[in-house]
Coordinates of C-alpha atoms in Angstrom, one line a residue:
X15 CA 12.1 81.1 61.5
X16 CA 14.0 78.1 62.6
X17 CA 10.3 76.6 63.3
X18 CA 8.3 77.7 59.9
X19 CA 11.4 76.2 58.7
X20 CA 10.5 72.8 60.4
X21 CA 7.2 72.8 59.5
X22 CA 7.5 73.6 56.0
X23 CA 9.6 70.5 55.7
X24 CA 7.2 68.1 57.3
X25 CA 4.7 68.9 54.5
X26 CA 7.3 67.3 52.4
X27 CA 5.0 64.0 50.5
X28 CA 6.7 60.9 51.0
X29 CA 8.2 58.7 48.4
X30 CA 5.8 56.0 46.7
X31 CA 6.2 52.6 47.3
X32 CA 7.3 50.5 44.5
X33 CA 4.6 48.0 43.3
X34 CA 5.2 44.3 41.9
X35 CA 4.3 43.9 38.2
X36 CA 0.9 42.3 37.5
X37 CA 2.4 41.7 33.6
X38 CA 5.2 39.8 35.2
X39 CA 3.5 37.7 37.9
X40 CA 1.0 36.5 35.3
X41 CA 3.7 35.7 32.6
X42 CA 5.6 33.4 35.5
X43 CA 2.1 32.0 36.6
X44 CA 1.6 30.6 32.8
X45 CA 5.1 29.6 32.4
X46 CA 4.5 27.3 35.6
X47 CA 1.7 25.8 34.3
X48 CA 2.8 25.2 30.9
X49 CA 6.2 23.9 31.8
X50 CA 4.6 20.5 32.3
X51 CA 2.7 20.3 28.4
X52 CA 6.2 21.4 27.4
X53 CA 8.6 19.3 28.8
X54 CA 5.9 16.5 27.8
X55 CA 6.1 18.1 24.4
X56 CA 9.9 18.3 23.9
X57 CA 9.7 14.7 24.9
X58 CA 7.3 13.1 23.3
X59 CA 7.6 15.4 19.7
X60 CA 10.4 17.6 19.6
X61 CA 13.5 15.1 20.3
X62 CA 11.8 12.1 18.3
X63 CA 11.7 14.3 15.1
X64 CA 15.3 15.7 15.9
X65 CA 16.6 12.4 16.6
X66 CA 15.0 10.5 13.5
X67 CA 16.6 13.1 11.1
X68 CA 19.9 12.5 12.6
X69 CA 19.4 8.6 12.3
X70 CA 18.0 9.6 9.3
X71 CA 21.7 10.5 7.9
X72 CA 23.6 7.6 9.8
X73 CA 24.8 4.0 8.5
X74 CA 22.4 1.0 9.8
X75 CA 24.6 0.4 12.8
X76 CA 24.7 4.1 14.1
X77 CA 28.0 4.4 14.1
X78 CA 29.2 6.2 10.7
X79 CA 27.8 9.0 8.6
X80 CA 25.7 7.5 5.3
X81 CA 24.8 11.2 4.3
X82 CA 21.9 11.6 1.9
X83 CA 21.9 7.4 1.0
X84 CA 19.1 7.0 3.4
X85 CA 17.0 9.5 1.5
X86 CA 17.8 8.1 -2.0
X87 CA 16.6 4.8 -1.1
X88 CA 13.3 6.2 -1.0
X89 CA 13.2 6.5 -4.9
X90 CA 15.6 3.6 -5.8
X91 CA 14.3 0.8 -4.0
X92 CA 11.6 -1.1 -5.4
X93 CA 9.3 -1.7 -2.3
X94 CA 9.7 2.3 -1.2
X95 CA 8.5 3.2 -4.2
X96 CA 5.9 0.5 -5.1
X97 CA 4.7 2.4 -1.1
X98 CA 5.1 5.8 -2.8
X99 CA 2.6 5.2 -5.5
X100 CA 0.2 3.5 -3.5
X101 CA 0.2 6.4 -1.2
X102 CA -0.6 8.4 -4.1
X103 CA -3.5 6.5 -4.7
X104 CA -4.5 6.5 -1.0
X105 CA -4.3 10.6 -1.0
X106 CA -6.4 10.5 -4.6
X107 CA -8.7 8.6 -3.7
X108 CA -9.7 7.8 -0.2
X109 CA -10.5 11.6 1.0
X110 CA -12.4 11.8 -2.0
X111 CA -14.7 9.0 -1.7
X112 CA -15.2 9.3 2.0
X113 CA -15.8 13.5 1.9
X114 CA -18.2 12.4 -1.1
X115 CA -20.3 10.1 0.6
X116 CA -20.5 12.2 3.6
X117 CA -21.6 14.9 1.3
X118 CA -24.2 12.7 -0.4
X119 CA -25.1 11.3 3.3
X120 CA -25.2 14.6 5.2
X121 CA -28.1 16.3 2.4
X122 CA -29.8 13.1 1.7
X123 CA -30.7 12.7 5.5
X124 CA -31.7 16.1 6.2
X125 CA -35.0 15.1 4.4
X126 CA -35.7 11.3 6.1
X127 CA -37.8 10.8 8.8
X128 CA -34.7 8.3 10.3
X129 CA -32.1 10.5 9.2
X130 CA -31.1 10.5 13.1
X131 CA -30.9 6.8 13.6
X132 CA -29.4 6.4 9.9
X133 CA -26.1 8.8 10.5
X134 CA -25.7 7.0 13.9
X135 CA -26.0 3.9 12.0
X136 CA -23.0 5.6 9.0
X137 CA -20.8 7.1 11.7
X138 CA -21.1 3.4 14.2
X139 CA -17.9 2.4 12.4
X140 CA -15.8 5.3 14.1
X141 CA -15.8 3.5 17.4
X142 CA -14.0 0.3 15.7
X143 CA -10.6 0.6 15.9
X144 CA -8.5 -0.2 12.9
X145 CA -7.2 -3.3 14.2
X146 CA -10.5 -4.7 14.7
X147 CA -12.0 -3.2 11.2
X148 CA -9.2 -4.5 10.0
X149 CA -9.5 -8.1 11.2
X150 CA -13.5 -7.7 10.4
X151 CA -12.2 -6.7 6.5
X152 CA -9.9 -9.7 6.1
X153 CA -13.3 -12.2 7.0
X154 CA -15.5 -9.9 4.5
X155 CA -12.4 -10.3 1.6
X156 CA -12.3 -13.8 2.3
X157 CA -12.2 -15.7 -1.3
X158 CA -14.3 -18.7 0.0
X159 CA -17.5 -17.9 -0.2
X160 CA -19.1 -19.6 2.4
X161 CA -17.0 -17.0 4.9
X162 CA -16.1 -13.8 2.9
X163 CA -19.4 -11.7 2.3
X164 CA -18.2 -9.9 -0.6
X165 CA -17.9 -12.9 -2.5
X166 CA -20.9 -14.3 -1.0
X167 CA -23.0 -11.6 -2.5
X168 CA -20.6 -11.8 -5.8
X169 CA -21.2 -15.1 -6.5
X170 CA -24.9 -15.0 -5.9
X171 CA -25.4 -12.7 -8.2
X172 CA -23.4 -13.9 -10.3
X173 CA -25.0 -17.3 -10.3
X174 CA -28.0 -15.9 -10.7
X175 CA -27.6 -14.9 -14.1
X176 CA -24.7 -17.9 -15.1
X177 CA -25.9 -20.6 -13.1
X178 CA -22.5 -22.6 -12.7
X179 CA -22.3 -26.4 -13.7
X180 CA -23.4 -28.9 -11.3
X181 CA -20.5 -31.8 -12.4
X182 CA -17.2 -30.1 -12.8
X183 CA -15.6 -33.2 -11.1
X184 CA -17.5 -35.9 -13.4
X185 CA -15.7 -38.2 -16.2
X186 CA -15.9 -41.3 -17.8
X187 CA -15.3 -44.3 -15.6
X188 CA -14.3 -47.7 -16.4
X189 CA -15.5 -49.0 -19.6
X190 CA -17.0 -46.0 -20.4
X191 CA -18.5 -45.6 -24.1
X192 CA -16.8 -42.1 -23.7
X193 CA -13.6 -40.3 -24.8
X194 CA -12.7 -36.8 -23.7
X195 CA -12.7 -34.0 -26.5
X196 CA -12.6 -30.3 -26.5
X197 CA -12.8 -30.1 -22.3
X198 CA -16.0 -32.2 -22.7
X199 CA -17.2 -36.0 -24.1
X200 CA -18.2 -37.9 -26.9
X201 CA -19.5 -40.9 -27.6
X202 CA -17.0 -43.6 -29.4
X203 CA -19.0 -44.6 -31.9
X204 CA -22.1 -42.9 -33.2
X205 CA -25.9 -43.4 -32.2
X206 CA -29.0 -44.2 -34.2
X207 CA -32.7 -44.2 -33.5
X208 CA -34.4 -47.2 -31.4
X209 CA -31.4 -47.7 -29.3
X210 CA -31.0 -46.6 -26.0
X211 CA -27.7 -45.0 -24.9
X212 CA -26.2 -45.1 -22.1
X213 CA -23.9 -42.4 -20.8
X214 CA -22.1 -43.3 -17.4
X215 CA -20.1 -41.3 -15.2
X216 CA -18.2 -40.6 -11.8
X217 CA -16.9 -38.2 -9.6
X218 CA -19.9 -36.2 -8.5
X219 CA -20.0 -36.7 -4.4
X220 CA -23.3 -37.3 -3.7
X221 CA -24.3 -34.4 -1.6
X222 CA -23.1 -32.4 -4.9
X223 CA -26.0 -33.8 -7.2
X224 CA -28.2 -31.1 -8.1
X225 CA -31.3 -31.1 -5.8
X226 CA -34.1 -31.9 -8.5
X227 CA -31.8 -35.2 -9.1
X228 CA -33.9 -38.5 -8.7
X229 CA -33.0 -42.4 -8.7
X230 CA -31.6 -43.0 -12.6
X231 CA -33.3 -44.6 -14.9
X232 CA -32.7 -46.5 -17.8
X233 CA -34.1 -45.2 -21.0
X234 CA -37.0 -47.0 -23.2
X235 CA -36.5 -47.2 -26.9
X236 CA -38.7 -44.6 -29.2
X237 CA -39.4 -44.7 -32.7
X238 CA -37.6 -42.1 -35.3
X239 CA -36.0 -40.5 -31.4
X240 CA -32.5 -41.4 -30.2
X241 CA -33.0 -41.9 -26.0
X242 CA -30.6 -42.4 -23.5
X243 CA -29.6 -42.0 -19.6
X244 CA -26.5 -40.1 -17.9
X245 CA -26.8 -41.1 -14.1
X246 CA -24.0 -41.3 -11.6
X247 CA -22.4 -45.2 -12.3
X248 CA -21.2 -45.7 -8.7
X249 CA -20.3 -49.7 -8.5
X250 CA -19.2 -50.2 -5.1
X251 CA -17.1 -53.7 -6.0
X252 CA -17.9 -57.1 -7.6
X253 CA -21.2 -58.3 -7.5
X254 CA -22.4 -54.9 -5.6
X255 CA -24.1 -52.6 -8.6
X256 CA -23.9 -53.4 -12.4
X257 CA -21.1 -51.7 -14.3
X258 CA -22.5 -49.6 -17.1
X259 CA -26.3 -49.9 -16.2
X260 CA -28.2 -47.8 -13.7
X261 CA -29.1 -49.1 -10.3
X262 CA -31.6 -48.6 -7.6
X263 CA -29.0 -46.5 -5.7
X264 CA -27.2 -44.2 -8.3
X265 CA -28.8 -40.8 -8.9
X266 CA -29.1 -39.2 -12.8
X267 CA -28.0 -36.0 -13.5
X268 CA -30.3 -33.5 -13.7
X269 CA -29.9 -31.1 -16.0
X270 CA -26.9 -32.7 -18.3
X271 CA -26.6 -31.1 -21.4
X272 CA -26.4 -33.4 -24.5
X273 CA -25.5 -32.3 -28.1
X274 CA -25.8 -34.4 -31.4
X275 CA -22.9 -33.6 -33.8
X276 CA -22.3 -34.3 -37.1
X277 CA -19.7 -33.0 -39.4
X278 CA -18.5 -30.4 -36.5
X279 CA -22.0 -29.0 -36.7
X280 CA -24.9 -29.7 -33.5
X281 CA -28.0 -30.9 -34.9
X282 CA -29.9 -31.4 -31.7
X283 CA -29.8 -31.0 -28.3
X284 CA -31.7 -32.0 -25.0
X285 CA -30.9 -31.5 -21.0
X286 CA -31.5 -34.8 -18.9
X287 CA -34.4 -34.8 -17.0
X288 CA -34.3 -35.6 -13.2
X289 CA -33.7 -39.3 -13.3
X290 CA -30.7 -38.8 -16.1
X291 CA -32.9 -39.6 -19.4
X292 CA -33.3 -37.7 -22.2
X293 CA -34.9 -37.6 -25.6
X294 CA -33.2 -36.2 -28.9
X295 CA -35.1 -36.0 -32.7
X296 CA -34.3 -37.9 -35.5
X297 CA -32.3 -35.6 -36.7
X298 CA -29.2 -36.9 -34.1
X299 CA -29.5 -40.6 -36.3
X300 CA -25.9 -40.8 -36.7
X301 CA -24.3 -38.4 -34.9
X302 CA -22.1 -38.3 -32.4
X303 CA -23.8 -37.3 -28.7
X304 CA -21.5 -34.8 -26.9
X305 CA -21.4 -33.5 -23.5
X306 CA -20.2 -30.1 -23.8
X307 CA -17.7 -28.5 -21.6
X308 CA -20.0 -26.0 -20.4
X309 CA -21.5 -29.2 -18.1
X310 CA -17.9 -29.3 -16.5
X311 CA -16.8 -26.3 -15.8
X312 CA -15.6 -25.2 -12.2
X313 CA -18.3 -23.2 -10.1
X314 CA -17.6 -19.7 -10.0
X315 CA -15.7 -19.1 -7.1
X316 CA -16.0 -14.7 -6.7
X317 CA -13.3 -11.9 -7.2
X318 CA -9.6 -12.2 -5.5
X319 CA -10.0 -9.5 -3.2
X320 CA -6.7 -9.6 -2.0
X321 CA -4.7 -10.4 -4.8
X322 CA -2.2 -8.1 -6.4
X323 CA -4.6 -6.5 -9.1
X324 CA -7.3 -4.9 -6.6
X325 CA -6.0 -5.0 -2.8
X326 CA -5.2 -1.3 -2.4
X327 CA -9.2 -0.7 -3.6
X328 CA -10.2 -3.2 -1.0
X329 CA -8.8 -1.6 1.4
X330 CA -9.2 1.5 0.5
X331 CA -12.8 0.6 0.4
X332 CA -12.5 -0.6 4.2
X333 CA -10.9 2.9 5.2
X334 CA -14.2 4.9 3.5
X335 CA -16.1 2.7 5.1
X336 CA -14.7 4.0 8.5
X337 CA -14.1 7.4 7.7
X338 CA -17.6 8.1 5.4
X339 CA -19.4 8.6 8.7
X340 CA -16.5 11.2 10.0
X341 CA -17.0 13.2 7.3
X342 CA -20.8 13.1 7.4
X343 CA -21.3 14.6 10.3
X344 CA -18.8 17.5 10.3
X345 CA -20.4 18.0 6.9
X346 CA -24.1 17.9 8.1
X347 CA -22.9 20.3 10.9
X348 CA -21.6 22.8 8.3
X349 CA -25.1 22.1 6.5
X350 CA -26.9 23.1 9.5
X351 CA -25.6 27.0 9.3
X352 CA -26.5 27.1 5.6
X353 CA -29.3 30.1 5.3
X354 CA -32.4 28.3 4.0
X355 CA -33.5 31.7 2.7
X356 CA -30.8 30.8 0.2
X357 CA -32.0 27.4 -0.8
X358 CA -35.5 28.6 -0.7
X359 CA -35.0 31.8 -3.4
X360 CA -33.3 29.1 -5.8
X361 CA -36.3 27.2 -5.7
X362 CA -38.4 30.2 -6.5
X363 CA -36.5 31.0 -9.1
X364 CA -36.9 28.1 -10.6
X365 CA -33.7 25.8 -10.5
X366 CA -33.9 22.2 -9.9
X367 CA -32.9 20.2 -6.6
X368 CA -29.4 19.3 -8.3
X369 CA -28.8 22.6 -9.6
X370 CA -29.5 23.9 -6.3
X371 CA -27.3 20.9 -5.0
X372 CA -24.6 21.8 -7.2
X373 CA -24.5 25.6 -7.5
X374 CA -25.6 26.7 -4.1
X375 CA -25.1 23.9 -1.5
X376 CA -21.7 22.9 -2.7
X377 CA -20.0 26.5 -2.8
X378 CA -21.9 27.2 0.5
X379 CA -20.0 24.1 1.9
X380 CA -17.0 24.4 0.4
X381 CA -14.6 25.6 3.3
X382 CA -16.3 22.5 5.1
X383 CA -15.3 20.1 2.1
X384 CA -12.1 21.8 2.3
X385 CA -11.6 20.8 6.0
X386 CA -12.3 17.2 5.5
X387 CA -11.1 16.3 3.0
X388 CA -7.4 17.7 4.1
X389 CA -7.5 16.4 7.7
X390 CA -8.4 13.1 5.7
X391 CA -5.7 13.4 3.5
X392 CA -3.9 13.8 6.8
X393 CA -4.9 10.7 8.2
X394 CA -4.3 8.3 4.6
X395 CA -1.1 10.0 4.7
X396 CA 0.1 7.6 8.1
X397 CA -2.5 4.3 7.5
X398 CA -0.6 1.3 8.6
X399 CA -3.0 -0.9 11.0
X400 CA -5.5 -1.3 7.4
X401 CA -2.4 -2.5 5.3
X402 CA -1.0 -4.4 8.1
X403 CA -3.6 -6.3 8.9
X404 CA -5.8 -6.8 5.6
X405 CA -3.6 -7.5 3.3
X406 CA -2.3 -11.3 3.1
X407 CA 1.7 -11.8 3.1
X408 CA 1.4 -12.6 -0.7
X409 CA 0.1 -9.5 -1.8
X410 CA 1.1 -7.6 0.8
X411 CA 4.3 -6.2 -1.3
X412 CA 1.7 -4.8 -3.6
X413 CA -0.6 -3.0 -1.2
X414 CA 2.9 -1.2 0.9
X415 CA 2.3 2.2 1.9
X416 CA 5.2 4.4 3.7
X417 CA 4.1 3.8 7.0
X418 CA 4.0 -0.1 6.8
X419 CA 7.4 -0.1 5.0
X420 CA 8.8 2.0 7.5
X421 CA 7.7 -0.4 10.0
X422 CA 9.3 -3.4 8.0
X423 CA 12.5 -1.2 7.2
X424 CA 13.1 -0.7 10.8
X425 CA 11.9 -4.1 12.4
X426 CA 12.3 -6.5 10.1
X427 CA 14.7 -5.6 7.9
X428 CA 17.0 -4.0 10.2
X429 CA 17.9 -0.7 8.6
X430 CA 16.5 2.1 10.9
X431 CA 18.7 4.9 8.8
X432 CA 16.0 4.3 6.3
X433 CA 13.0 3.9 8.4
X434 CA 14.1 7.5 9.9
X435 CA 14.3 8.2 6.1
X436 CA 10.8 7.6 5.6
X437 CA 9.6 9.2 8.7
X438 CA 11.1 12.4 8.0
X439 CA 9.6 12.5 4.5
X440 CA 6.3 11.2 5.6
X441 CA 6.5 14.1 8.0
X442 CA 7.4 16.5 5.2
X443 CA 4.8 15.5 3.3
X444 CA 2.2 16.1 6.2
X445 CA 3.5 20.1 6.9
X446 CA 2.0 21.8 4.1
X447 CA -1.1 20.2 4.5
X448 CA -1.3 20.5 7.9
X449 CA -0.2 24.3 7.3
X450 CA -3.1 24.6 4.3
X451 CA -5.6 23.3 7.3
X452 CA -4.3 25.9 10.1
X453 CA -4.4 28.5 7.6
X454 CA -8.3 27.9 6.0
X455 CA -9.4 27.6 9.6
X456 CA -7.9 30.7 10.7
X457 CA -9.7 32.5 7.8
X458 CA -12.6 31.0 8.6
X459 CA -12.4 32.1 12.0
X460 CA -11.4 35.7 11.4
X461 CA -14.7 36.1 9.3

């Protein structure tokens, strides 16, 4: 017995051995590896943002509790809000022009032979930073027109159908038969046929003469006609030129207008010829001869890009600029998954390229359009470096955003209670759209 006994007990299975947890080694193994991105994370994100909305409720010096003071500067002050409304006209507009181009960008060059080369050409701007798009804007805005482009082009085509006047510097000179009137000239005493006239002036440089202008001339007596000259009397000093009559050096003026008035009403008129001469009817036989204003008038010198009426849309145009090329090509990527089969049946059935544009492309794209359009309203939300830059210290008040006058509220003005103000409402302001993004995307990515 004693032995069955024994050997019945050393059939007895031993205990299993306990194992480690696989669940728990791989949840320690991810915690190691994202303790780095977290601790860089609480650094770099989480304590800013909990420290600038405790500055946020703190006195200018730090030291006492302003409570909500900070936060109702930002509609009481005039430079916050004069920042407020332009951001509401950066969020209106910019997202809307750039996703818009990109739209019109993204279908037009699915059909060009270069449509490659053109959307590198569209999205090039992207690898400017905004500093130096910036500093490239301010040149383009210039209001000279010999260095801003957009005047250059403005003020050629505008000359081209108001040519501006060639003498707005030119008046009557010494001993001039001339006496200003109505922004222009007349003549003292009025003219009859058979006697020349002479009209003298200064104050046209010489490299200013308009190019046709040749050596003046004095003008020859006709029958029934009233003549005359108008030339450039530039008398160096006694005994060098003769005062009042033109000389082998002085230039006419090309191009004068001259009017013969009587009774308030012109009877006759005549433009100078090259060497300053010009010929008038009888019907200016005393008259007075006038030289309109319109001759005098200062050259047209563009659009003030950068004043106060229209230096948010300049920049504004600077930023779609950049950003039209972003958009196009997330755009033409959600073109490229479009079924053609779609596009192809609306054809059949008979709908026109726009209405297949508008009611098939469009709604195809939407949750595309969607996506750009709200990481762009994203990005308007914080622009600083455009404003900064661009806009010239006398305007500059007028084209504040938030994130330029929280820079100046907590640099230059010395109140970082309201700069941590602004940052937390800028930030508010960026968490449902951000949300409204995270959310779309997710949809998009559980179909």
């Amino acid at each position: 017995m004693p032995s069955a006994t024994a050997a019945g007990a050393s059939k007895v299975p031993a205990a299993p051995r306990k194992r480690k947890s696989v669940t728990g080694t791989r949840r320690t193994v991810a915690v190691l590896f994202l303790l780095p991105a977290l601790v860089l994370l609480g650094a770099l994100v989480v304590y800013p943002i909990g420290y600038s909305v405790v500055r946020s409720f703190c006195t200018s010096s730090g030291d006492g509790f302003a409570g909500t003071d900070n936060y109702k500067a930002l509609f009481t002050d005039d430079s916050i809000r004069t920042a407020l409304k332009n951001n509401v006209i950066w969020v209106v507009f910019a997202p809307t022009v750039s996703t818009a181009l990109g739209l019109i960008f993204a279908v037009l060059t699915e059909r060009v032979r270069w449509g490659t080369a053109f959307k590198l050409v569209v999205f090039m701007p992207m690898a400017i930073s905004m500093l130096a798009a910036g500093i490239i804007f301010r040149l383009v805005y210039d209001q000279d027109p010999d260095k801003g482009v957009a005047n250059a082009v403005w003020v050629g085509v505008h000359d081209t159908f108001a040519e501006s006047s060639a003498f707005p510097k030119a008046h009557p000179g010494r001993e001039s038969p001339l006496v200003a009137r109505d922004g222009g000239f007349v003549t003292r005493a009025p003219v009859h046929t058979g006697e020349p006239v002479t009209l003298p002036l200064v104050g046209v440089a010489p490299d200013q003469l308009p190019d046709g202008a040749k050596r003046a001339a004095a003008a020859r007596p006709e029958p029934g006609k009233v003549t005359g000259s108008t030339w450039q009397d530039f008398t160096r000093g006694k005994g060098v030129g003769r005062l009042g009559a033109p000389d082998p050096s002085e230039s006419g003026y090309s191009g004068m207008r001259i009017e013969a008035v009587k009774d308030g009403r012109v009877v006759a008129s005549a433009k100078a010829s090259a060497d300053g001469t010009f010929t008038l009817p009888g019907e200016a036989d005393g008259a007075l001869l006038r030289l309109p204003a319109s001759n005098f008038k200062e050259p047209y010198n563009g659009v003030d890009w950068l004043g106060p009426t229209l230096v948010t849309p300049a920049i504004i145009g600077s930023y779609v600029w950049m950003w039209a090329g972003f958009a196009m090509v997330l755009i033409a990527a959600g073109l490229a998954g479009v079924p053609r089969e779609l596009l192809e049946a609306a054809r059949v059935d008979g709908a026109t390229e726009w209405q297949v544009f508008r009611k098939v492309t469009v709604p195809l794209l939407a949750p595309v359009l969607a996506v750009v359009t709200v990481t762009l309203m994203i990005n308007v939300l914080k622009v600083f470096d455009l404003v900064f830059i661009i806009a010239p210290g006398s305007s500059q008040d007028d084209a504040n955003v938030l994130a330029l006058e929280l820079y100046r509220k907590g640099f230059a003005e010395s109140q970082p209670g309201v700069a941590s103000a602004i940052a937390v409402f800028l930030l508010l302001l960026v968490i449902p759209v951000m949300a409204f993004n995270i959310r779309r995307l997710r949809r998009e990515g559980r179909r």
